[in-house]
PDB file of C-alpha atoms in Angstrom:
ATOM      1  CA  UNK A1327       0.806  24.790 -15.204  1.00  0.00           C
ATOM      2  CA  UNK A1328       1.702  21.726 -16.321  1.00  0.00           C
ATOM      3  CA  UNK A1329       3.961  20.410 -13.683  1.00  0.00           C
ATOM      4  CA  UNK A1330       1.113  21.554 -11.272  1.00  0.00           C
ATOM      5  CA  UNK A1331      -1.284  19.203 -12.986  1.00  0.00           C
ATOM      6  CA  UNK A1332       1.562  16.593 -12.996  1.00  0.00           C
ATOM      7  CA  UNK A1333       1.905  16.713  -8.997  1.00  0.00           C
ATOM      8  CA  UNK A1334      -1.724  17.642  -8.068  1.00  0.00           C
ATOM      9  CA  UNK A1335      -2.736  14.411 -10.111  1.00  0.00           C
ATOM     10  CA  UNK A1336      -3.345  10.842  -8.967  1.00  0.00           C
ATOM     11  CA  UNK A1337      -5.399   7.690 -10.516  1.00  0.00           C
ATOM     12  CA  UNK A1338      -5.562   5.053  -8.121  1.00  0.00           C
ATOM     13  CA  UNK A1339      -7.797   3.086 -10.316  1.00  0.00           C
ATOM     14  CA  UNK A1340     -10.817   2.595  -8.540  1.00  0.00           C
ATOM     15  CA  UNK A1341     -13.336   4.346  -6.122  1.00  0.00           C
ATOM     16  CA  UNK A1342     -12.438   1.486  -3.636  1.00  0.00           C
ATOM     17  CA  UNK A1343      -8.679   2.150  -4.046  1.00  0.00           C
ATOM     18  CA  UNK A1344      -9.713   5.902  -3.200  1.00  0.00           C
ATOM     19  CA  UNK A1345     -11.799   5.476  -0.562  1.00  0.00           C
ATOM     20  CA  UNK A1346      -8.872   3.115   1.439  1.00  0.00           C
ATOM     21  CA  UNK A1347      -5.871   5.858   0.604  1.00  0.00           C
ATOM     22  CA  UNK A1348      -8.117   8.635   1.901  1.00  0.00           C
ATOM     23  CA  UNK A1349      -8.684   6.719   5.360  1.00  0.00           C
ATOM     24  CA  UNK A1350      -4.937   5.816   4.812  1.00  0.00           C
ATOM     25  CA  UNK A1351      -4.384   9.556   4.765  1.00  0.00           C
ATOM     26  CA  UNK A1352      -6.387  10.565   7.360  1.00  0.00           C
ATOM     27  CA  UNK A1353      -4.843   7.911  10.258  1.00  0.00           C
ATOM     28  CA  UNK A1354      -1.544   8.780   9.360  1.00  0.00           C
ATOM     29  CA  UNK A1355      -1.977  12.458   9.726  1.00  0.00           C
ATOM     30  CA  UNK A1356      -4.020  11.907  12.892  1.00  0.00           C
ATOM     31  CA  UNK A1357      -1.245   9.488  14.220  1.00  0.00           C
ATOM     32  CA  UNK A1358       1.501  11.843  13.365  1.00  0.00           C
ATOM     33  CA  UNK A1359      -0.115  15.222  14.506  1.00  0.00           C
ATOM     34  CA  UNK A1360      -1.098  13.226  18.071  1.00  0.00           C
ATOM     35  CA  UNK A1361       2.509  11.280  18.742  1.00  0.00           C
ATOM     36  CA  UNK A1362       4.642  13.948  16.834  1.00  0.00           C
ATOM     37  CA  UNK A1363       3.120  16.854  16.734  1.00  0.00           C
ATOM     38  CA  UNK A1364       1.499  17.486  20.125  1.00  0.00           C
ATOM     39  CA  UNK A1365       4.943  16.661  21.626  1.00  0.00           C
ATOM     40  CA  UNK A1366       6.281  19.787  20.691  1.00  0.00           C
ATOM     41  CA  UNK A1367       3.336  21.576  23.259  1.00  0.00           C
ATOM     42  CA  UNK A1368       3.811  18.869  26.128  1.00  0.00           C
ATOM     43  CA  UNK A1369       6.387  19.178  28.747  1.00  0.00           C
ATOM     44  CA  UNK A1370       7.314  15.910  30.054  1.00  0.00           C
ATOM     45  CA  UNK A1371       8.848  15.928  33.562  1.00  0.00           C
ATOM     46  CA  UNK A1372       8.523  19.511  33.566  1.00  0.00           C
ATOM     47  CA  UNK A1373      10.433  20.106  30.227  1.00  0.00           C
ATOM     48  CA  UNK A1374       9.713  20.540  26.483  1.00  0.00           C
ATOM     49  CA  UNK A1375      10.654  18.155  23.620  1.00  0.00           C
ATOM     50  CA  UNK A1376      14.403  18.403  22.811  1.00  0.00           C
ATOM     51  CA  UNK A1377      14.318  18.003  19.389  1.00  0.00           C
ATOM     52  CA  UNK A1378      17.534  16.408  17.492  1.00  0.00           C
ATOM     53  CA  UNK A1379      19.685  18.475  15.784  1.00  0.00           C
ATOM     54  CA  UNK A1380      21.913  15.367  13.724  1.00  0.00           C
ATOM     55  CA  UNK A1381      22.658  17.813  10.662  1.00  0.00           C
ATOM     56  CA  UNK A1382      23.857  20.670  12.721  1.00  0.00           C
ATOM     57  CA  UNK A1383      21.431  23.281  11.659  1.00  0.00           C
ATOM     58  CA  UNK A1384      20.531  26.779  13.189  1.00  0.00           C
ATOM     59  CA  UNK A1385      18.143  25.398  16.324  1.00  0.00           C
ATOM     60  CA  UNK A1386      15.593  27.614  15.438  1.00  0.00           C
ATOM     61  CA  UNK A1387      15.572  26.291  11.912  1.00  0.00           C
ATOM     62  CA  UNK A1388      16.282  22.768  12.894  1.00  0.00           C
ATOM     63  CA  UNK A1389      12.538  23.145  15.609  1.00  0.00           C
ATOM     64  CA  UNK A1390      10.827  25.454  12.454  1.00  0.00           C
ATOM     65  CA  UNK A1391      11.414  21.785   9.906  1.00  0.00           C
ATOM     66  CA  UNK A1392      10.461  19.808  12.552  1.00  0.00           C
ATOM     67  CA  UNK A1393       7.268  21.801  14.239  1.00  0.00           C
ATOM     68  CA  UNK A1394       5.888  21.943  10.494  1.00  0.00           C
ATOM     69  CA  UNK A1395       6.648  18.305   9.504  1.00  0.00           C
ATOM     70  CA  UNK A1396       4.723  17.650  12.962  1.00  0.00           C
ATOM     71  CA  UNK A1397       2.132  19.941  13.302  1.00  0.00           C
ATOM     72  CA  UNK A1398       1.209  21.280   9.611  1.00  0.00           C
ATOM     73  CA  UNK A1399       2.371  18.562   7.340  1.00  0.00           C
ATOM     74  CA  UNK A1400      -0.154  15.885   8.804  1.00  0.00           C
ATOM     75  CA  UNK A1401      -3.304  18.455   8.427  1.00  0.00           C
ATOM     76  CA  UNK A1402      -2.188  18.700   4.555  1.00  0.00           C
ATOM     77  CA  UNK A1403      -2.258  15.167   4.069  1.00  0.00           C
ATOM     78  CA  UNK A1404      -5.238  14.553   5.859  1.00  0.00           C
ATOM     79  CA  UNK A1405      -6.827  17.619   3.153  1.00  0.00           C
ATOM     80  CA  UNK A1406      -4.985  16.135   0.734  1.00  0.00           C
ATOM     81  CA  UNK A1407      -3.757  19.754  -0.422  1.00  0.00           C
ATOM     82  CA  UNK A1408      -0.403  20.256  -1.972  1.00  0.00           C
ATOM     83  CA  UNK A1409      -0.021  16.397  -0.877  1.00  0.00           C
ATOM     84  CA  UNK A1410       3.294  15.439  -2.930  1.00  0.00           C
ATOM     85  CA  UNK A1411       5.545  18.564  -1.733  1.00  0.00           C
ATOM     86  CA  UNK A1412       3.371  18.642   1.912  1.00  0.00           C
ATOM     87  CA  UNK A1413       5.216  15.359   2.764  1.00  0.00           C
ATOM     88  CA  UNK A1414       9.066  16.053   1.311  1.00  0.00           C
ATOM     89  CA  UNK A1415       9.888  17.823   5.072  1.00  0.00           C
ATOM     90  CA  UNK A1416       8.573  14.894   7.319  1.00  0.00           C
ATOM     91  CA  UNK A1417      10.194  12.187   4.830  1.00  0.00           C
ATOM     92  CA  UNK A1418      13.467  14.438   5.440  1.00  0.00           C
ATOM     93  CA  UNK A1419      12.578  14.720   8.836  1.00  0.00           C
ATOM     94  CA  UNK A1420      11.503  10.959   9.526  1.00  0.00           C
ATOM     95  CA  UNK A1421      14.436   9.721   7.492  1.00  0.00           C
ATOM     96  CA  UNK A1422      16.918  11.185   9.226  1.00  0.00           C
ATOM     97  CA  UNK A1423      15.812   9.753  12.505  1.00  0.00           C
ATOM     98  CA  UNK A1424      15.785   6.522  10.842  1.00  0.00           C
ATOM     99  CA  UNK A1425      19.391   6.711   9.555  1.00  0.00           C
ATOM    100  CA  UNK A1426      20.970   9.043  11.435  1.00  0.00           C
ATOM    101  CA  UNK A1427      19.433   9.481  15.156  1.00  0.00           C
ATOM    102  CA  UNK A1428      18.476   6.083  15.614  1.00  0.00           C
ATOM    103  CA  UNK A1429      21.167   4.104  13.408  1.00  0.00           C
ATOM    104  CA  UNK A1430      22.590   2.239  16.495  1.00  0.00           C
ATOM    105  CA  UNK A1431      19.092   1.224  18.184  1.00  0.00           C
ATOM    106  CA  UNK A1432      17.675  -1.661  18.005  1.00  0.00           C
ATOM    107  CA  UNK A1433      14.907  -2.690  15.358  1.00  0.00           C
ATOM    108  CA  UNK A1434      12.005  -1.895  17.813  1.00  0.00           C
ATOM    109  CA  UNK A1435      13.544   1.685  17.729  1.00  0.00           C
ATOM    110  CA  UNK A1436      13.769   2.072  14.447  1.00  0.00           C
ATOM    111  CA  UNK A1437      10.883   0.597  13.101  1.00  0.00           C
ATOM    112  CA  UNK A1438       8.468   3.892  14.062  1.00  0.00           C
ATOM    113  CA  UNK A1439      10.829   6.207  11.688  1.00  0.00           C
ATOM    114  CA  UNK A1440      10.721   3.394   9.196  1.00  0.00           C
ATOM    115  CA  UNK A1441       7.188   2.961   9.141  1.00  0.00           C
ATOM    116  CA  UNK A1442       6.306   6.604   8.506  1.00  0.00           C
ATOM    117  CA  UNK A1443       8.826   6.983   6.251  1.00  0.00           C
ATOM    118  CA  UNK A1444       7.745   3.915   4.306  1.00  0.00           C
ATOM    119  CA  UNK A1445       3.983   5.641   4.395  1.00  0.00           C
ATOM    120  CA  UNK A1446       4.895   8.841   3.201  1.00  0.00           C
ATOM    121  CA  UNK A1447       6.983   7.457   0.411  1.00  0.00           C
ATOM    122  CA  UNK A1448       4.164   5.951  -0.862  1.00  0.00           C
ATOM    123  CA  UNK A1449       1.582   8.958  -0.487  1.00  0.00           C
ATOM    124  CA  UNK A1450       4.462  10.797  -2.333  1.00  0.00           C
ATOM    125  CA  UNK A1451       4.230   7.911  -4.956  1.00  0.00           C
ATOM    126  CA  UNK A1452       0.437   7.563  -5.798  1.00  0.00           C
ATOM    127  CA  UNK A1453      -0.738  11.657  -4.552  1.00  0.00           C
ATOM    128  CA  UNK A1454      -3.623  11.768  -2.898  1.00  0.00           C
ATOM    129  CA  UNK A1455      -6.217  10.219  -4.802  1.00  0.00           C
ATOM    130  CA  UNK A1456      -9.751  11.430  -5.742  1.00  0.00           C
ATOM    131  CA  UNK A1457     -10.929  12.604  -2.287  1.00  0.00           C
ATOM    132  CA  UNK A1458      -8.534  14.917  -2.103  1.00  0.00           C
ATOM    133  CA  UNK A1459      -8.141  18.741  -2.141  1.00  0.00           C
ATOM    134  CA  UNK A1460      -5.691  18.196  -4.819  1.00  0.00           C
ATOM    135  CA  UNK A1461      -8.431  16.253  -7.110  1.00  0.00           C
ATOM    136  CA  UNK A1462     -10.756  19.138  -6.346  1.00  0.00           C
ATOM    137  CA  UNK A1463      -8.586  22.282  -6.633  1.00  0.00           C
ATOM    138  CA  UNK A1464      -7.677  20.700 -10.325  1.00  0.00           C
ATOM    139  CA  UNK A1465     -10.773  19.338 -11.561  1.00  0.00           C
ATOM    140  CA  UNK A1466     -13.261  22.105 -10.324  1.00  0.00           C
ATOM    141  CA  UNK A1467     -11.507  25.475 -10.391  1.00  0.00           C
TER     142      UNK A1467
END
């Protein structure tokens, strides 16, 4: 239980500090679920996402990682439920396009994995804050 309390928990300091991670939160899940996410339902020139495979996985467990980091990952941030382990897939997933799929393109390139990766490393850093799921599920049940 204590663990659980340990990850659930997260002082940002201030109302104002909570307030600006919770719309923090909520673009980046909106941004990832709409670039990311809805990608995997599009077909563009008449064919669906092909989704890298740079670790050699099973392809149905390699698109299972990444449709969840896409499509589910981004609605638990945006809750702010089970925020700390919600994001561990998409930094694995966002990280690896960063230093594996995308090692030899330019900066431009790079900078989107970057950038998310960057953002979930710090939502992994300071949880989810007060107007969270998290906050609630500890402090009222």
């Amino acid at each position: 239980m204590e663990i659980l309390k340990q990850i659930l928990t997260s002082d940002l300091g201030s109302s104002f500090n909570d307030i600006a991670f919770l719309i923090f939160r909520v673009l980046l899940g909106i941004q990832l679920f709409r670039v990311h996410g809805l990608k995997k339902f599009r077909l563009e020139n008449g064919q669906k996402e092909i989704i890298p495979n740079p670790l050699g996985l099973p392809d149905k467990m390699n698109a299972l990682v990444a449709s969840f980091a896409d499509l589910i990952v981004p609605f638990l941030i945006i809750l702010g439920l089970g925020t700390r382990l919600a994001v561990l897939p998409t930094i694995g997933v966002t990280a690896i396009g960063y230093f594996v799929v995308h090692r030899k393109d330019s900066l431009e390139v790079r900078d989107v994995p970057f950038m998310y990766t960057l953002s979930l490393l710090l939502i992994l850093a300071l949880g989810a804050g007060k107007y969270s799921l998290d906050y609630y599920l500890l402090n009222h049940i």
